Short mmCIF file of C-alpha atoms in Angstrom, two decimals:
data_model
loop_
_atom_site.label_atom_id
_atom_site.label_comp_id
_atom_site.label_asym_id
_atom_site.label_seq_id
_atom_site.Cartn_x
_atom_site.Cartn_y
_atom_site.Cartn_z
CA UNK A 12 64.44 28.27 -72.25
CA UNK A 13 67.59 29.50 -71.16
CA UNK A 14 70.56 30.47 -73.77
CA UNK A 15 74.00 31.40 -73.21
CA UNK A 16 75.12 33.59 -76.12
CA UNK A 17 79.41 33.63 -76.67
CA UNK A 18 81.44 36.20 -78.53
CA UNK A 19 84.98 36.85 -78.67
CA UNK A 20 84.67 40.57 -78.75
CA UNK A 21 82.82 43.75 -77.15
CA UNK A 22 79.55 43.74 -77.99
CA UNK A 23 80.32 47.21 -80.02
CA UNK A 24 82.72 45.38 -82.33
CA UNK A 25 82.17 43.70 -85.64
CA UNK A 26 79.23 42.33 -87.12
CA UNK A 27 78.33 40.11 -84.98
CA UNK A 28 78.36 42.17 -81.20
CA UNK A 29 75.41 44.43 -82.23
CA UNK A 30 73.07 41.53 -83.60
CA UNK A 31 74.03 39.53 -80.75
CA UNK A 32 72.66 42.30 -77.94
CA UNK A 33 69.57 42.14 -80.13
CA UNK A 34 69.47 38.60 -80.15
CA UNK A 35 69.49 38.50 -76.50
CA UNK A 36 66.64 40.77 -76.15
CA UNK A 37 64.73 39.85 -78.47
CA UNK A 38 64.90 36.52 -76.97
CA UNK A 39 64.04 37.99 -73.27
CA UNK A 40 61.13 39.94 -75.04
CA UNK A 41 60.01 36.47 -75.63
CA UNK A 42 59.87 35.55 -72.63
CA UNK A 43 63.73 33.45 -72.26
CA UNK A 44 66.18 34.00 -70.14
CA UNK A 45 70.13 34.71 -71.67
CA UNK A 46 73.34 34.91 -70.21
CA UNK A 47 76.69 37.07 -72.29
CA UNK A 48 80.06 35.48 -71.94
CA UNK A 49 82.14 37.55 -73.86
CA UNK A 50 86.30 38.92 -74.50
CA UNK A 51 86.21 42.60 -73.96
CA UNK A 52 88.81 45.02 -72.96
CA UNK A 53 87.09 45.87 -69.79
CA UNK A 54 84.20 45.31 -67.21
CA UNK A 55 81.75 47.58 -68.16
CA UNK A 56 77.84 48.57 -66.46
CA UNK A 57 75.41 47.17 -68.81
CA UNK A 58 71.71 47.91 -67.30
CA UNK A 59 69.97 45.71 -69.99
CA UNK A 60 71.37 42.50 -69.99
CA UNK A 61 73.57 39.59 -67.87
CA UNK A 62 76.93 39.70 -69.31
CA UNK A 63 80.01 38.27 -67.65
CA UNK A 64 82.95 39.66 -69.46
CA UNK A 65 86.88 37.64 -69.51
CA UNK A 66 88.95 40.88 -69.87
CA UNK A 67 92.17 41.28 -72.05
CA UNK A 68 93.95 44.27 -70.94
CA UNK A 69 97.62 44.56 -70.65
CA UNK A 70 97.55 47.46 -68.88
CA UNK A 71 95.53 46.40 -65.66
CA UNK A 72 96.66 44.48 -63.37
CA UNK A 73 93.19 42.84 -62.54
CA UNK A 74 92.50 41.65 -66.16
CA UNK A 75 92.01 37.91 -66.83
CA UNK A 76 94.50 38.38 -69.44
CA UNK A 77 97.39 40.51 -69.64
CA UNK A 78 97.77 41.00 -72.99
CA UNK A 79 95.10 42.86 -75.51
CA UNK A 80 92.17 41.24 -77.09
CA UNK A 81 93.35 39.62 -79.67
CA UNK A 82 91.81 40.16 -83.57
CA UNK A 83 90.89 38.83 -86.71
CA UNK A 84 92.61 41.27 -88.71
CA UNK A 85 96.33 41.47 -88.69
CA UNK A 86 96.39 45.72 -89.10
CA UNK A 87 95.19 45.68 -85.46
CA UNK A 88 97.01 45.86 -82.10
CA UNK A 89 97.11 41.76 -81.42
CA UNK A 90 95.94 39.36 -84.22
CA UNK A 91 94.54 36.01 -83.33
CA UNK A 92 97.87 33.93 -85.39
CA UNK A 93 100.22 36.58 -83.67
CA UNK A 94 99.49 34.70 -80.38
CA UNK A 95 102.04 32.92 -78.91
CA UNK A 96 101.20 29.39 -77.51
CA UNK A 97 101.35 30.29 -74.04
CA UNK A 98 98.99 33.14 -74.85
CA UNK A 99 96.65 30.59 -76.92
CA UNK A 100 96.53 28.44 -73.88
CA UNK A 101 96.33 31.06 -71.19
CA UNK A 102 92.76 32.44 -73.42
CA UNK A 103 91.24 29.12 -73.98
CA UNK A 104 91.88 28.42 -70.02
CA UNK A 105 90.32 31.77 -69.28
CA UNK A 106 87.42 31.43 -71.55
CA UNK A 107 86.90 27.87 -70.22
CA UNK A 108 87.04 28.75 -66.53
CA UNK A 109 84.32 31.41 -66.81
CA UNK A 110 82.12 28.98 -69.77
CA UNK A 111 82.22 26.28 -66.53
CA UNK A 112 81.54 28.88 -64.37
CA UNK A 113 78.02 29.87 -66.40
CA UNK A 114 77.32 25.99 -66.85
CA UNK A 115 77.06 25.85 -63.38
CA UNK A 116 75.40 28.64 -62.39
CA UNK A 117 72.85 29.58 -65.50
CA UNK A 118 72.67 25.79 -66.55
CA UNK A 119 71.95 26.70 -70.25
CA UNK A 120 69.60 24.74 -72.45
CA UNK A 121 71.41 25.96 -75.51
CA UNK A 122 75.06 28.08 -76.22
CA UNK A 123 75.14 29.95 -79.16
CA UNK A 124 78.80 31.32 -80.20
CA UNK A 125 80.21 33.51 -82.89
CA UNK A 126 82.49 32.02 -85.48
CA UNK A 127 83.68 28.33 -86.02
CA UNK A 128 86.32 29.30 -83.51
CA UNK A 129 87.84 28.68 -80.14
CA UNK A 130 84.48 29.14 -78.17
CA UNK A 131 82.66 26.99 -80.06
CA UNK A 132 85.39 23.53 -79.54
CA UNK A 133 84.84 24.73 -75.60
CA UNK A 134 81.06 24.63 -76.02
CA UNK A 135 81.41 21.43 -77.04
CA UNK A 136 83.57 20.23 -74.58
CA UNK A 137 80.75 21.41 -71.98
CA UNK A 138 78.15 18.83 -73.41
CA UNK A 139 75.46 21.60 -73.74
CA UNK A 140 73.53 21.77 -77.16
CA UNK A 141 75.39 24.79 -79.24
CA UNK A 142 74.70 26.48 -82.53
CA UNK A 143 77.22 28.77 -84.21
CA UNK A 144 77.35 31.50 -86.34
CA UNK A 145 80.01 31.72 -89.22
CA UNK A 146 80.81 35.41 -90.38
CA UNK A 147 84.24 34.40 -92.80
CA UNK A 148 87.11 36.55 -90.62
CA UNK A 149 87.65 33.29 -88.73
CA UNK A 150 88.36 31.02 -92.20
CA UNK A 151 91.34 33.02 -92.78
CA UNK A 152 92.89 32.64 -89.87
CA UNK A 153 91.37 28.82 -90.30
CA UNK A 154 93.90 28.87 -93.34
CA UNK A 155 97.11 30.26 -92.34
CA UNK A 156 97.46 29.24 -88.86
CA UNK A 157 97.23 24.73 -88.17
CA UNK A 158 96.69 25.72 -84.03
CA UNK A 159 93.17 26.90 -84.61
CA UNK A 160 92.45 24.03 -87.45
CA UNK A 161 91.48 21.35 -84.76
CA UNK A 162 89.82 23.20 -82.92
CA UNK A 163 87.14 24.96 -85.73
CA UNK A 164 86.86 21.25 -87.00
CA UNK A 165 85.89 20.23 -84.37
CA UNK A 166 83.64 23.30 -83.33
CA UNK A 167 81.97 22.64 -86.65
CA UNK A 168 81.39 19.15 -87.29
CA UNK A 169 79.82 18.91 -83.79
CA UNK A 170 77.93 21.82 -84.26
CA UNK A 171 73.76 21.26 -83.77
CA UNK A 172 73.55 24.55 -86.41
CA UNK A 173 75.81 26.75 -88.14
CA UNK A 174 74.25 30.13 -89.67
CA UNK A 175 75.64 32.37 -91.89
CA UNK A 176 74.91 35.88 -93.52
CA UNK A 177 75.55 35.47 -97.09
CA UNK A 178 75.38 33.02 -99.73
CA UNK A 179 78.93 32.88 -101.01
CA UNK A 180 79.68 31.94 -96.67
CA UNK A 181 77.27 29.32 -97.16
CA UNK A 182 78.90 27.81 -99.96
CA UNK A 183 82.23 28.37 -98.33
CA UNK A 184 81.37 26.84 -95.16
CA UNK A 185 80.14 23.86 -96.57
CA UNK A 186 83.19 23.37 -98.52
CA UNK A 187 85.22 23.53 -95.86
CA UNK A 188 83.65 22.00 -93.18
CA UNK A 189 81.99 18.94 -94.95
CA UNK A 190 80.80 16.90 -91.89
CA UNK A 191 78.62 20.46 -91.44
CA UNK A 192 77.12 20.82 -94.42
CA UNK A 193 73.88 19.39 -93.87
CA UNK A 194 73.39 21.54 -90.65
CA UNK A 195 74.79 24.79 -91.90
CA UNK A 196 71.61 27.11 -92.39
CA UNK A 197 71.76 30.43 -94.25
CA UNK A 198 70.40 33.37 -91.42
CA UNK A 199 66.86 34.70 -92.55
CA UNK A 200 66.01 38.79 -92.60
CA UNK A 201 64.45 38.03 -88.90
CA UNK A 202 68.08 37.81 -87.72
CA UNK A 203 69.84 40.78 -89.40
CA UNK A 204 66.48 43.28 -90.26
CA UNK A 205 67.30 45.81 -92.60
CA UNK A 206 65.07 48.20 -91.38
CA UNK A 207 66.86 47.77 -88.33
CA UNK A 208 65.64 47.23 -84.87
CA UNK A 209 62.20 47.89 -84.33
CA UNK A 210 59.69 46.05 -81.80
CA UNK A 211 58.30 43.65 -84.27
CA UNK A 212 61.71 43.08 -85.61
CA UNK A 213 62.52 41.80 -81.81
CA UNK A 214 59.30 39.60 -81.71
CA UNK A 215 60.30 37.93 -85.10
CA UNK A 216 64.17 37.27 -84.20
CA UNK A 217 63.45 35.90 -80.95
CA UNK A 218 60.71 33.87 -82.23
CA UNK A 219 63.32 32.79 -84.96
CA UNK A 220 65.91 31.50 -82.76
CA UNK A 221 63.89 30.12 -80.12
CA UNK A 222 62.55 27.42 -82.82
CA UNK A 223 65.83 27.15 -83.73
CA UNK A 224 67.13 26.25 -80.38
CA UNK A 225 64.10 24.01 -79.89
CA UNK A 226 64.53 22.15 -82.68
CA UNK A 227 67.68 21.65 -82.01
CA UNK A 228 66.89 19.91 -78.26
CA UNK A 229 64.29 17.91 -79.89
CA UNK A 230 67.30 16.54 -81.69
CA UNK A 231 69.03 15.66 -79.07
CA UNK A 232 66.85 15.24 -76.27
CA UNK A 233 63.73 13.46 -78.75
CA UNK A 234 60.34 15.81 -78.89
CA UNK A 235 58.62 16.38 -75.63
CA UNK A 236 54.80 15.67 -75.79
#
């Protein structure tokens, strides 16, 4: 099976970028092959997995983006609402020039993004199968800024999955997005082991999300014999 994995940020920031290098491991350990498309403030040698990166630097003139990578929280350098609309438009181009660029290339069975967000309405404008993964920074800005409304709405409601860590997220998420609730899932220990990462733990998350993903295709695509 092969799975594109999305994130909006270096893989060393937030919650999500360290469980999502795991995930893509684990997943290889298992014997899948995964692809990284993700924001990040610079190209950068990784040795252990396939990552294309859309850079956000305003101080290099060879970024994709010449302003900073924008952020949830509004105490950082460039929050997410603090985008202008040329901005907005300028990442979502970026982001959807290299997504089309790994549809053609890795032809994923599955995408998987982080947060009901911006990657996840361009996964679904690709056609390809996608889960996502909810982690609660995004509903705020969900809240206080209408641009990004339509476009987790619709991220959500055609969403195959949507996991989350916790759950008062759960319950959030399915108050929010309603058309979702039936497909938002909360994330087992195989996903997020507190032990931390550990060979078996690899074997049981990538086991974990490739029945996921599979389940999800025999949705779609009707059980193969």
């Amino acid at each position: 099976m092969r799975i594109l994995l999305m994130h909006h940020f270096p893989l060393g920031q937030s919650q999500a970028g360290p469980l999502v290098r795991n995930w893509s491991l684990s997943l290889e350990s298992a014997g899948h092959e995964t692809r990284l498309l993700i924001v990040d403030s610079q190209n950068r040698d990784d040795q252990t997995l396939a990552i294309e990166r859309v850079v956000c630097n305003a101080g290099d003139a060879t970024a994709d983006l010449a302003f900073e990578v924008p952020q949830f929280s509004p105490s950082q350098d460039l929050a997410f609402h603090a985008l202008s609309d040329s901005q907005l438009a300028a990442y979502r181009d970026q982001l959807r020039c290299h997504l089309d660029a790994q549809i053609d290339r890795f032809d994923p069975h599955v995408i998987h993004a982080q947060h009901i967000w911006v990657q996840g309405q361009l996964a679904l404008e690709t056609g390809v199968p996608y889960v996502l993964n909810a982690w609660g920074p995004e509903l705020i800005e969900y809240e206080t800024d209408a641009r990004y409304r339509t476009l987790a709405d619709q991220a959500a409601e055609n969403a195959s999955r949507i996991l989350v860590p916790d759950e008062r997220l759960l319950r959030r998420v399915r108050e929010m997005f309603a058309a979702a609730a039936d497909c938002t899932l909360l994330m087992p220990p195989e996903l997020n082991p507190p032990g931390g990462v550990s060979p078996p733990a690899q074997v049981a998350a990538g086991n974990w999300l490739a029945a996921l993903y599979q389940g999800v295709l025999d949705e779609r695509f009707g059980q193969c014999p």
